[in-house]
mmCIF file of C-alpha atoms in Angstrom:
data_model
loop_
_atom_site.group_PDB
_atom_site.id
_atom_site.type_symbol
_atom_site.label_atom_id
_atom_site.label_comp_id
_atom_site.label_asym_id
_atom_site.label_seq_id
_atom_site.Cartn_x
_atom_site.Cartn_y
_atom_site.Cartn_z
ATOM 1 C CA UNK A 84 -78.666 115.556 101.662
ATOM 2 C CA UNK A 85 -76.061 116.941 98.524
ATOM 3 C CA UNK A 86 -78.241 116.783 95.245
ATOM 4 C CA UNK A 87 -76.693 117.871 91.262
ATOM 5 C CA UNK A 88 -77.588 114.014 90.981
ATOM 6 C CA UNK A 89 -77.791 111.685 88.518
ATOM 7 C CA UNK A 90 -78.667 108.646 88.794
ATOM 8 C CA UNK A 91 -75.608 105.667 89.800
ATOM 9 C CA UNK A 92 -75.928 103.544 86.663
ATOM 10 C CA UNK A 93 -75.110 105.857 84.355
ATOM 11 C CA UNK A 94 -72.365 106.898 86.644
ATOM 12 C CA UNK A 95 -70.770 104.654 86.643
ATOM 13 C CA UNK A 96 -70.668 103.731 82.828
ATOM 14 C CA UNK A 97 -69.116 107.543 82.533
ATOM 15 C CA UNK A 98 -67.152 106.434 85.242
ATOM 16 C CA UNK A 99 -66.001 102.665 83.547
ATOM 17 C CA UNK A 100 -66.800 101.366 87.080
ATOM 18 C CA UNK A 101 -68.486 98.116 87.010
ATOM 19 C CA UNK A 102 -72.047 98.447 88.856
ATOM 20 C CA UNK A 103 -71.287 97.572 92.322
ATOM 21 C CA UNK A 104 -71.192 93.703 92.841
ATOM 22 C CA UNK A 105 -70.997 92.651 89.552
ATOM 23 C CA UNK A 106 -66.914 91.411 89.112
ATOM 24 C CA UNK A 107 -64.672 93.932 87.450
ATOM 25 C CA UNK A 108 -63.056 93.154 84.025
ATOM 26 C CA UNK A 109 -59.110 92.888 84.362
ATOM 27 C CA UNK A 110 -58.188 95.238 81.819
ATOM 28 C CA UNK A 111 -61.196 97.684 82.270
ATOM 29 C CA UNK A 112 -59.189 99.220 86.078
ATOM 30 C CA UNK A 113 -61.044 101.386 87.482
ATOM 31 C CA UNK A 114 -60.254 105.509 86.411
ATOM 32 C CA UNK A 115 -60.629 108.894 87.283
ATOM 33 C CA UNK A 116 -59.073 112.050 85.772
ATOM 34 C CA UNK A 117 -55.823 109.052 84.323
ATOM 35 C CA UNK A 118 -55.522 107.996 87.636
ATOM 36 C CA UNK A 119 -55.749 104.182 88.996
ATOM 37 C CA UNK A 120 -58.123 103.694 92.096
ATOM 38 C CA UNK A 121 -56.634 100.390 93.655
ATOM 39 C CA UNK A 122 -59.007 98.486 96.073
ATOM 40 C CA UNK A 123 -57.129 98.877 98.841
ATOM 41 C CA UNK A 124 -58.510 96.508 102.457
ATOM 42 C CA UNK A 125 -58.661 99.043 105.640
ATOM 43 C CA UNK A 126 -57.119 96.705 107.474
ATOM 44 C CA UNK A 127 -53.207 97.274 105.860
ATOM 45 C CA UNK A 128 -54.026 101.844 105.504
ATOM 46 C CA UNK A 129 -52.010 102.021 108.241
ATOM 47 C CA UNK A 130 -53.626 104.172 111.403
ATOM 48 C CA UNK A 131 -56.780 104.510 109.199
ATOM 49 C CA UNK A 132 -59.496 105.967 110.047
ATOM 50 C CA UNK A 133 -57.204 107.955 113.347
ATOM 51 C CA UNK A 134 -58.622 108.347 116.536
ATOM 52 C CA UNK A 135 -60.691 111.229 116.248
ATOM 53 C CA UNK A 136 -63.073 109.658 113.678
ATOM 54 C CA UNK A 137 -66.121 111.007 115.486
ATOM 55 C CA UNK A 138 -64.536 114.219 114.244
ATOM 56 C CA UNK A 139 -64.775 113.503 110.341
ATOM 57 C CA UNK A 140 -68.034 111.498 111.160
ATOM 58 C CA UNK A 141 -68.960 115.380 111.837
ATOM 59 C CA UNK A 142 -67.677 116.374 108.640
ATOM 60 C CA UNK A 143 -69.676 113.869 106.437
ATOM 61 C CA UNK A 144 -72.283 114.574 108.272
ATOM 62 C CA UNK A 145 -72.416 118.782 107.982
ATOM 63 C CA UNK A 146 -71.657 117.781 103.751
ATOM 64 C CA UNK A 147 -74.753 115.534 104.002
ATOM 65 C CA UNK A 148 -77.701 118.763 105.563
ATOM 66 C CA UNK A 149 -75.652 121.668 104.158
ATOM 67 C CA UNK A 150 -78.548 122.830 100.435
ATOM 68 C CA UNK A 151 -76.184 121.986 97.506
ATOM 69 C CA UNK A 152 -73.215 125.302 96.424
ATOM 70 C CA UNK A 153 -72.009 124.825 93.300
ATOM 71 C CA UNK A 154 -72.702 122.947 90.923
ATOM 72 C CA UNK A 155 -70.514 119.837 89.389
ATOM 73 C CA UNK A 156 -70.504 117.751 86.375
ATOM 74 C CA UNK A 157 -72.268 114.784 85.971
ATOM 75 C CA UNK A 158 -69.200 112.748 85.233
ATOM 76 C CA UNK A 159 -67.703 112.922 88.044
ATOM 77 C CA UNK A 160 -66.666 110.085 90.315
ATOM 78 C CA UNK A 161 -69.441 109.419 93.653
ATOM 79 C CA UNK A 162 -71.839 107.438 92.571
ATOM 80 C CA UNK A 163 -74.793 109.688 93.674
ATOM 81 C CA UNK A 164 -77.532 107.435 95.147
ATOM 82 C CA UNK A 165 -75.019 105.288 97.058
ATOM 83 C CA UNK A 166 -73.713 108.689 98.415
ATOM 84 C CA UNK A 167 -77.385 108.821 99.555
ATOM 85 C CA UNK A 168 -76.946 106.026 101.371
ATOM 86 C CA UNK A 169 -74.023 106.238 103.083
ATOM 87 C CA UNK A 170 -75.517 109.985 104.207
ATOM 88 C CA UNK A 171 -78.695 108.255 105.891
ATOM 89 C CA UNK A 172 -76.544 105.522 107.488
ATOM 90 C CA UNK A 173 -74.489 108.252 108.708
ATOM 91 C CA UNK A 174 -77.481 110.240 110.246
ATOM 92 C CA UNK A 175 -78.645 106.813 112.160
ATOM 93 C CA UNK A 176 -75.247 107.425 114.416
ATOM 94 C CA UNK A 177 -76.255 107.998 117.845
ATOM 95 C CA UNK A 178 -75.092 110.801 119.395
ATOM 96 C CA UNK A 179 -73.250 112.492 120.692
ATOM 97 C CA UNK A 180 -70.863 110.185 118.739
ATOM 98 C CA UNK A 181 -68.137 107.658 119.858
ATOM 99 C CA UNK A 182 -65.071 107.318 117.976
ATOM 100 C CA UNK A 183 -64.784 103.528 117.542
ATOM 101 C CA UNK A 184 -69.421 104.106 116.384
ATOM 102 C CA UNK A 185 -67.315 106.645 114.026
ATOM 103 C CA UNK A 186 -64.549 104.011 112.365
ATOM 104 C CA UNK A 187 -67.660 101.682 112.087
ATOM 105 C CA UNK A 188 -69.606 103.634 109.827
ATOM 106 C CA UNK A 189 -66.940 104.089 108.354
ATOM 107 C CA UNK A 190 -65.563 100.503 106.936
ATOM 108 C CA UNK A 191 -68.369 99.850 106.193
ATOM 109 C CA UNK A 192 -70.507 102.595 104.856
ATOM 110 C CA UNK A 193 -66.851 102.365 102.180
ATOM 111 C CA UNK A 194 -65.201 101.300 100.449
ATOM 112 C CA UNK A 195 -61.534 102.752 100.126
ATOM 113 C CA UNK A 196 -59.390 103.199 96.745
ATOM 114 C CA UNK A 197 -55.965 104.381 96.451
ATOM 115 C CA UNK A 198 -55.115 106.606 93.664
ATOM 116 C CA UNK A 199 -52.288 105.944 91.581
ATOM 117 C CA UNK A 200 -50.717 107.577 88.556
ATOM 118 C CA UNK A 201 -49.882 104.905 86.448
ATOM 119 C CA UNK A 202 -45.960 105.357 84.199
ATOM 120 C CA UNK A 203 -46.505 106.974 80.854
ATOM 121 C CA UNK A 204 -44.436 109.595 78.413
ATOM 122 C CA UNK A 205 -41.398 107.773 79.574
ATOM 123 C CA UNK A 206 -42.661 109.470 84.343
ATOM 124 C CA UNK A 207 -42.944 107.136 86.796
ATOM 125 C CA UNK A 208 -45.773 105.782 88.680
ATOM 126 C CA UNK A 209 -46.225 108.004 91.098
ATOM 127 C CA UNK A 210 -48.438 105.929 94.497
ATOM 128 C CA UNK A 211 -48.241 109.681 95.890
ATOM 129 C CA UNK A 212 -49.991 113.486 95.180
ATOM 130 C CA UNK A 213 -49.527 117.176 96.954
ATOM 131 C CA UNK A 214 -51.655 118.026 99.359
ATOM 132 C CA UNK A 215 -51.194 122.119 100.005
ATOM 133 C CA UNK A 216 -53.050 124.052 103.153
ATOM 134 C CA UNK A 217 -54.888 127.504 103.251
ATOM 135 C CA UNK A 218 -57.315 129.224 105.751
ATOM 136 C CA UNK A 219 -59.271 132.201 106.330
ATOM 137 C CA UNK A 220 -57.805 135.451 107.071
ATOM 138 C CA UNK A 221 -58.605 137.370 109.415
ATOM 139 C CA UNK A 222 -58.362 141.679 108.875
ATOM 140 C CA UNK A 223 -59.480 144.775 109.513
ATOM 141 C CA UNK A 224 -61.164 146.820 107.643
ATOM 142 C CA UNK A 225 -64.073 149.831 107.726
ATOM 143 C CA UNK A 226 -66.862 151.134 105.908
ATOM 144 C CA UNK A 227 -65.793 154.519 104.489
ATOM 145 C CA UNK A 228 -62.377 154.906 102.948
ATOM 146 C CA UNK A 229 -59.974 156.877 104.870
ATOM 147 C CA UNK A 230 -56.332 157.540 104.743
ATOM 148 C CA UNK A 231 -55.381 154.511 106.179
ATOM 149 C CA UNK A 232 -58.030 151.471 105.065
ATOM 150 C CA UNK A 233 -57.914 152.454 101.007
ATOM 151 C CA UNK A 234 -58.125 149.173 99.034
ATOM 152 C CA UNK A 235 -61.919 148.242 97.961
ATOM 153 C CA UNK A 236 -63.039 145.417 98.957
ATOM 154 C CA UNK A 237 -66.057 145.016 95.335
ATOM 155 C CA UNK A 238 -69.538 143.643 95.457
ATOM 156 C CA UNK A 239 -69.908 141.723 92.601
ATOM 157 C CA UNK A 240 -71.069 143.413 89.515
ATOM 158 C CA UNK A 241 -75.150 143.417 87.902
ATOM 159 C CA UNK A 242 -73.114 142.064 84.399
ATOM 160 C CA UNK A 243 -71.285 139.170 85.460
ATOM 161 C CA UNK A 244 -71.759 135.967 83.683
ATOM 162 C CA UNK A 245 -70.523 132.897 85.325
ATOM 163 C CA UNK A 246 -70.297 130.240 83.884
ATOM 164 C CA UNK A 247 -70.285 126.724 84.377
ATOM 165 C CA UNK A 248 -68.261 124.553 83.412
ATOM 166 C CA UNK A 249 -67.626 122.653 79.816
ATOM 167 C CA UNK A 250 -69.770 126.490 79.583
ATOM 168 C CA UNK A 251 -68.948 128.400 77.065
ATOM 169 C CA UNK A 252 -70.283 131.772 74.872
ATOM 170 C CA UNK A 253 -70.401 132.656 70.953
ATOM 171 C CA UNK A 254 -66.589 134.695 70.260
ATOM 172 C CA UNK A 255 -65.832 134.315 74.135
ATOM 173 C CA UNK A 256 -62.355 131.862 73.944
ATOM 174 C CA UNK A 257 -63.233 128.951 76.209
ATOM 175 C CA UNK A 258 -60.470 129.377 79.317
ATOM 176 C CA UNK A 259 -62.634 132.040 80.126
ATOM 177 C CA UNK A 260 -64.810 131.007 83.044
ATOM 178 C CA UNK A 261 -67.149 134.036 83.112
ATOM 179 C CA UNK A 262 -67.853 136.746 80.712
ATOM 180 C CA UNK A 263 -69.783 140.474 80.672
ATOM 181 C CA UNK A 264 -72.564 141.048 78.626
ATOM 182 C CA UNK A 265 -73.745 144.258 76.480
ATOM 183 C CA UNK A 266 -76.488 144.693 74.866
ATOM 184 C CA UNK A 267 -76.024 142.181 72.101
ATOM 185 C CA UNK A 268 -74.372 139.193 73.245
ATOM 186 C CA UNK A 269 -70.893 139.064 75.224
ATOM 187 C CA UNK A 270 -68.016 139.489 75.990
ATOM 188 C CA UNK A 271 -64.418 138.441 78.251
ATOM 189 C CA UNK A 272 -64.376 140.258 81.462
ATOM 190 C CA UNK A 273 -61.763 143.175 82.352
ATOM 191 C CA UNK A 274 -58.631 141.817 83.834
ATOM 192 C CA UNK A 275 -57.429 142.298 87.303
ATOM 193 C CA UNK A 276 -55.473 145.731 85.534
ATOM 194 C CA UNK A 277 -58.128 147.413 84.037
ATOM 195 C CA UNK A 278 -60.918 146.645 86.837
ATOM 196 C CA UNK A 279 -58.547 148.470 89.536
ATOM 197 C CA UNK A 280 -57.553 151.120 86.149
ATOM 198 C CA UNK A 281 -61.963 151.951 86.673
ATOM 199 C CA UNK A 282 -62.563 150.079 84.222
ATOM 200 C CA UNK A 283 -66.438 148.353 85.522
ATOM 201 C CA UNK A 284 -66.990 152.268 86.211
ATOM 202 C CA UNK A 285 -70.756 152.455 88.313
ATOM 203 C CA UNK A 286 -70.541 149.279 88.843
ATOM 204 C CA UNK A 287 -67.856 149.124 90.916
ATOM 205 C CA UNK A 288 -69.761 148.831 94.546
ATOM 206 C CA UNK A 289 -67.106 148.866 97.757
ATOM 207 C CA UNK A 290 -68.989 146.580 100.413
ATOM 208 C CA UNK A 291 -66.154 147.490 102.577
ATOM 209 C CA UNK A 292 -62.431 148.949 102.677
ATOM 210 C CA UNK A 293 -59.351 146.913 104.070
ATOM 211 C CA UNK A 294 -55.642 148.624 104.841
ATOM 212 C CA UNK A 295 -54.044 148.384 101.420
ATOM 213 C CA UNK A 296 -53.517 146.863 98.378
ATOM 214 C CA UNK A 297 -51.967 143.270 99.911
ATOM 215 C CA UNK A 298 -54.273 142.894 101.976
ATOM 216 C CA UNK A 299 -57.040 142.818 99.450
ATOM 217 C CA UNK A 300 -54.592 140.265 97.392
ATOM 218 C CA UNK A 301 -54.904 138.285 100.444
ATOM 219 C CA UNK A 302 -57.903 138.083 100.777
ATOM 220 C CA UNK A 303 -58.291 137.390 97.306
ATOM 221 C CA UNK A 304 -56.330 134.411 96.443
ATOM 222 C CA UNK A 305 -58.141 132.567 99.837
ATOM 223 C CA UNK A 306 -61.293 133.651 98.083
ATOM 224 C CA UNK A 307 -63.080 134.381 102.256
ATOM 225 C CA UNK A 308 -62.031 135.875 105.591
ATOM 226 C CA UNK A 309 -63.123 137.983 108.190
ATOM 227 C CA UNK A 310 -62.481 141.446 109.287
ATOM 228 C CA UNK A 311 -63.064 142.875 111.761
ATOM 229 C CA UNK A 312 -64.293 146.799 111.926
ATOM 230 C CA UNK A 313 -62.883 149.638 113.975
ATOM 231 C CA UNK A 314 -66.758 149.841 115.202
ATOM 232 C CA UNK A 315 -65.885 146.905 116.238
ATOM 233 C CA UNK A 316 -68.277 144.208 114.330
ATOM 234 C CA UNK A 317 -66.937 141.622 112.365
ATOM 235 C CA UNK A 318 -67.693 140.432 109.978
ATOM 236 C CA UNK A 319 -67.408 137.467 107.057
ATOM 237 C CA UNK A 320 -66.098 138.774 103.867
ATOM 238 C CA UNK A 321 -67.296 135.305 101.284
ATOM 239 C CA UNK A 322 -66.632 134.512 97.875
ATOM 240 C CA UNK A 323 -69.095 135.595 95.399
ATOM 241 C CA UNK A 324 -67.604 135.566 91.946
ATOM 242 C CA UNK A 325 -65.075 135.642 89.711
ATOM 243 C CA UNK A 326 -64.107 138.002 86.238
ATOM 244 C CA UNK A 327 -63.673 134.511 85.063
ATOM 245 C CA UNK A 328 -59.902 134.558 84.255
ATOM 246 C CA UNK A 329 -56.829 132.523 84.704
ATOM 247 C CA UNK A 330 -55.570 132.539 87.531
ATOM 248 C CA UNK A 331 -51.936 133.448 88.091
ATOM 249 C CA UNK A 332 -49.457 132.389 91.041
ATOM 250 C CA UNK A 333 -47.763 135.627 92.928
ATOM 251 C CA UNK A 334 -45.296 133.089 95.098
ATOM 252 C CA UNK A 335 -43.886 131.964 92.327
ATOM 253 C CA UNK A 336 -43.638 134.884 90.301
ATOM 254 C CA UNK A 337 -41.633 136.616 93.149
ATOM 255 C CA UNK A 338 -39.264 133.069 93.387
ATOM 256 C CA UNK A 339 -39.213 133.030 89.403
ATOM 257 C CA UNK A 340 -38.010 136.313 89.297
ATOM 258 C CA UNK A 341 -34.455 135.664 91.754
ATOM 259 C CA UNK A 342 -36.774 138.154 94.858
ATOM 260 C CA UNK A 343 -37.442 135.600 97.490
ATOM 261 C CA UNK A 344 -36.611 132.230 97.944
ATOM 262 C CA UNK A 345 -39.291 129.732 97.620
ATOM 263 C CA UNK A 346 -37.443 127.887 100.734
ATOM 264 C CA UNK A 347 -39.691 129.488 103.929
ATOM 265 C CA UNK A 348 -42.093 131.306 101.453
ATOM 266 C CA UNK A 349 -44.708 131.814 104.135
ATOM 267 C CA UNK A 350 -47.598 134.680 103.897
ATOM 268 C CA UNK A 351 -45.837 137.472 106.352
ATOM 269 C CA UNK A 352 -42.702 136.553 103.753
ATOM 270 C CA UNK A 353 -43.883 137.903 100.544
ATOM 271 C CA UNK A 354 -46.403 139.384 102.222
ATOM 272 C CA UNK A 355 -43.831 141.541 103.739
ATOM 273 C CA UNK A 356 -41.657 141.382 100.853
ATOM 274 C CA UNK A 357 -45.167 143.060 98.949
ATOM 275 C CA UNK A 358 -44.970 145.998 101.294
ATOM 276 C CA UNK A 359 -41.987 146.993 101.623
ATOM 277 C CA UNK A 360 -40.645 146.955 96.771
ATOM 278 C CA UNK A 361 -44.225 148.361 96.450
ATOM 279 C CA UNK A 362 -43.593 149.071 92.828
ATOM 280 C CA UNK A 363 -42.608 145.597 92.527
ATOM 281 C CA UNK A 364 -45.833 144.555 94.210
ATOM 282 C CA UNK A 365 -48.288 146.010 92.342
ATOM 283 C CA UNK A 366 -47.084 145.226 88.798
ATOM 284 C CA UNK A 367 -46.755 141.811 90.178
ATOM 285 C CA UNK A 368 -49.608 141.460 91.171
ATOM 286 C CA UNK A 369 -51.948 142.223 88.553
ATOM 287 C CA UNK A 370 -49.895 139.824 86.864
ATOM 288 C CA UNK A 371 -52.069 137.386 87.979
ATOM 289 C CA UNK A 372 -55.573 138.891 86.094
ATOM 290 C CA UNK A 373 -57.562 136.748 88.451
ATOM 291 C CA UNK A 374 -60.465 139.082 89.860
ATOM 292 C CA UNK A 375 -63.091 138.341 92.662
ATOM 293 C CA UNK A 376 -65.833 139.649 93.981
ATOM 294 C CA UNK A 377 -67.444 138.604 97.524
ATOM 295 C CA UNK A 378 -70.640 138.591 99.433
ATOM 296 C CA UNK A 379 -70.927 139.281 102.989
ATOM 297 C CA UNK A 380 -72.212 137.429 105.938
ATOM 298 C CA UNK A 381 -73.073 137.081 109.814
ATOM 299 C CA UNK A 382 -71.034 134.687 111.649
ATOM 300 C CA UNK A 383 -72.664 132.081 112.923
ATOM 301 C CA UNK A 384 -70.318 129.811 114.033
ATOM 302 C CA UNK A 385 -66.703 130.895 115.310
ATOM 303 C CA UNK A 386 -65.362 127.200 115.188
ATOM 304 C CA UNK A 387 -66.077 126.557 111.231
ATOM 305 C CA UNK A 388 -64.681 128.902 108.655
ATOM 306 C CA UNK A 389 -66.871 129.868 105.438
ATOM 307 C CA UNK A 390 -68.754 127.501 102.854
ATOM 308 C CA UNK A 391 -66.488 125.962 100.439
ATOM 309 C CA UNK A 392 -67.020 124.793 97.316
ATOM 310 C CA UNK A 393 -69.762 122.083 98.053
ATOM 311 C CA UNK A 394 -72.067 124.771 100.371
ATOM 312 C CA UNK A 395 -70.859 123.542 103.824
ATOM 313 C CA UNK A 396 -69.248 125.491 106.070
ATOM 314 C CA UNK A 397 -65.930 124.274 106.487
ATOM 315 C CA UNK A 398 -64.162 122.963 109.464
ATOM 316 C CA UNK A 399 -60.972 123.212 110.080
ATOM 317 C CA UNK A 400 -58.459 120.035 109.522
ATOM 318 C CA UNK A 401 -60.972 118.049 109.134
ATOM 319 C CA UNK A 402 -62.692 118.997 104.618
ATOM 320 C CA UNK A 403 -59.902 119.131 101.446
ATOM 321 C CA UNK A 404 -60.488 120.928 98.615
ATOM 322 C CA UNK A 405 -60.418 118.860 95.220
ATOM 323 C CA UNK A 406 -60.583 119.077 91.506
ATOM 324 C CA UNK A 407 -64.449 119.081 91.562
ATOM 325 C CA UNK A 408 -64.429 118.337 87.822
ATOM 326 C CA UNK A 409 -63.266 114.545 88.945
ATOM 327 C CA UNK A 410 -64.981 114.235 92.693
ATOM 328 C CA UNK A 411 -67.358 114.570 94.042
ATOM 329 C CA UNK A 412 -68.632 116.537 96.944
ATOM 330 C CA UNK A 413 -68.829 114.586 100.564
ATOM 331 C CA UNK A 414 -66.842 111.811 99.420
ATOM 332 C CA UNK A 415 -64.393 111.063 102.668
ATOM 333 C CA UNK A 416 -60.388 110.394 101.284
ATOM 334 C CA UNK A 417 -57.721 109.178 104.093
ATOM 335 C CA UNK A 418 -54.404 110.938 103.379
ATOM 336 C CA UNK A 419 -52.088 108.589 103.562
ATOM 337 C CA UNK A 420 -48.708 110.673 105.936
ATOM 338 C CA UNK A 421 -48.482 112.682 108.429
ATOM 339 C CA UNK A 422 -50.357 116.063 108.257
ATOM 340 C CA UNK A 423 -49.830 119.280 109.372
ATOM 341 C CA UNK A 424 -47.087 118.083 111.728
ATOM 342 C CA UNK A 425 -49.607 115.614 113.354
ATOM 343 C CA UNK A 426 -47.368 112.275 114.886
ATOM 344 C CA UNK A 427 -50.759 110.065 113.586
ATOM 345 C CA UNK A 428 -49.509 108.014 110.144
ATOM 346 C CA UNK A 429 -52.772 109.376 108.406
ATOM 347 C CA UNK A 430 -55.955 112.242 108.341
ATOM 348 C CA UNK A 431 -59.611 111.308 107.379
ATOM 349 C CA UNK A 432 -60.729 114.215 105.980
ATOM 350 C CA UNK A 433 -64.268 114.683 103.520
ATOM 351 C CA UNK A 434 -64.894 116.951 99.968
ATOM 352 C CA UNK A 435 -65.774 120.368 100.144
ATOM 353 C CA UNK A 436 -64.556 123.090 98.615
ATOM 354 C CA UNK A 437 -62.473 122.984 95.681
ATOM 355 C CA UNK A 438 -59.593 126.021 93.701
ATOM 356 C CA UNK A 439 -58.674 126.600 90.628
ATOM 357 C CA UNK A 440 -54.513 125.100 91.411
ATOM 358 C CA UNK A 441 -56.999 122.170 92.090
ATOM 359 C CA UNK A 442 -56.193 120.149 89.595
ATOM 360 C CA UNK A 443 -55.630 116.380 88.954
ATOM 361 C CA UNK A 444 -57.340 113.420 90.501
ATOM 362 C CA UNK A 445 -54.094 113.529 93.898
ATOM 363 C CA UNK A 446 -54.339 117.507 94.354
ATOM 364 C CA UNK A 447 -55.553 118.774 97.475
ATOM 365 C CA UNK A 448 -56.123 121.720 99.690
ATOM 366 C CA UNK A 449 -56.460 121.262 102.548
ATOM 367 C CA UNK A 450 -58.214 123.589 104.663
ATOM 368 C CA UNK A 451 -56.907 124.993 108.570
ATOM 369 C CA UNK A 452 -59.018 127.060 109.872
ATOM 370 C CA UNK A 453 -58.979 131.006 110.518
ATOM 371 C CA UNK A 454 -55.842 134.085 111.515
ATOM 372 C CA UNK A 455 -52.186 134.553 111.545
ATOM 373 C CA UNK A 456 -52.117 131.363 113.270
ATOM 374 C CA UNK A 457 -53.587 129.104 110.968
ATOM 375 C CA UNK A 458 -51.979 130.619 107.585
ATOM 376 C CA UNK A 459 -49.299 130.086 109.131
ATOM 377 C CA UNK A 460 -49.661 126.438 109.410
ATOM 378 C CA UNK A 461 -51.309 126.601 105.731
ATOM 379 C CA UNK A 462 -48.354 128.229 104.604
ATOM 380 C CA UNK A 463 -45.784 125.016 105.805
ATOM 381 C CA UNK A 464 -48.074 122.629 103.748
ATOM 382 C CA UNK A 465 -46.438 121.478 101.195
ATOM 383 C CA UNK A 466 -46.349 117.663 101.212
ATOM 384 C CA UNK A 467 -46.351 114.563 99.259
ATOM 385 C CA UNK A 468 -49.161 112.153 100.702
ATOM 386 C CA UNK A 469 -51.106 109.202 99.771
ATOM 387 C CA UNK A 470 -54.281 110.059 98.780
ATOM 388 C CA UNK A 471 -57.228 106.768 99.802
ATOM 389 C CA UNK A 472 -60.963 107.833 98.239
ATOM 390 C CA UNK A 473 -63.819 105.863 99.315
ATOM 391 C CA UNK A 474 -66.311 105.504 97.582
ATOM 392 C CA UNK A 475 -69.658 104.389 99.201
ATOM 393 C CA UNK A 476 -71.270 101.174 99.292
ATOM 394 C CA UNK A 477 -74.261 100.156 97.022
ATOM 395 C CA UNK A 478 -77.341 99.366 98.852
ATOM 396 C CA UNK A 479 -76.438 99.817 102.339
ATOM 397 C CA UNK A 480 -78.499 100.467 104.313
ATOM 398 C CA UNK A 481 -79.135 101.525 107.641
ATOM 399 C CA UNK A 482 -79.209 99.359 110.303
#
């Protein structure tokens, strides 16, 4: 079950949403993160809920059943009691799940709202958002360093203090999302360049070693990965905290400096360019002050990805990273558009992760799977799509 809930009434009040069953004042539209939520007739959503609604229901159930991951602010959208009720109703759909039964569940347990950013400051109304893709890289590594494996994947240091959204420490820049515990308080955690230069000292504990700094950078950008060890084993390397420094996109830097064009800037292309230009590579990678630490885990189900921010193993093509300061994990979204080369006019997905670059009410990052093929698909996904959030109906009971 999803936890870290607050009472539904107080959440609705915080979102300026009327209590279920009451009339919404015309002057008070539903708003989240500056966007207006327009009620939508499900029948008007082309293709909704898609031909394989059963896959979306499986992803939703997995979110309901998984212990919670990263805590979210109390003010995120998604009435908690109503979401719990939807989870209970989802469990009543008989196995094996037929697509028709799954479609009926989503239609009856949720109300769709189109996310619209109104015109403001000279900008026109925006009825689409921006969708990108991400994946779990599959890399090669070893447990001991060698001339062929030089890049250490570091464990979380014991002096790293992660800060929750809105949390600060005296004397720290409020933009920092982590701190270093000292004898008499806290200080900013070292940035990437300082860590690479040895600022952690004995607290730098390698878990394993990858081929080079580029492979390590890819792992840190994606936040997790699978590593095939030279002794034949495979392990999963999971996110276990970061230094709290701001993230800078290396792709944006490469394009801005004129090294490669934006058109066709795939993962394979920019990583190949970094390896071919090591002096530029070291400088550009260090421009991203953010540094990620990891932990090792077994691979329980190779068909699923790593746990996202919700603590749920990610389902390829069905789980979405959202702005977790705005949307509660577990909320379904209907993405209006032909996603990742699909012939379907939309796709039903479930929020289960977040990311430092995923900011705003109509911004999403779609998890696409593991390995090189998923990486190519993720690199090619940069689409303007419509975002429709499905908010759970209050008082819906299991049949």
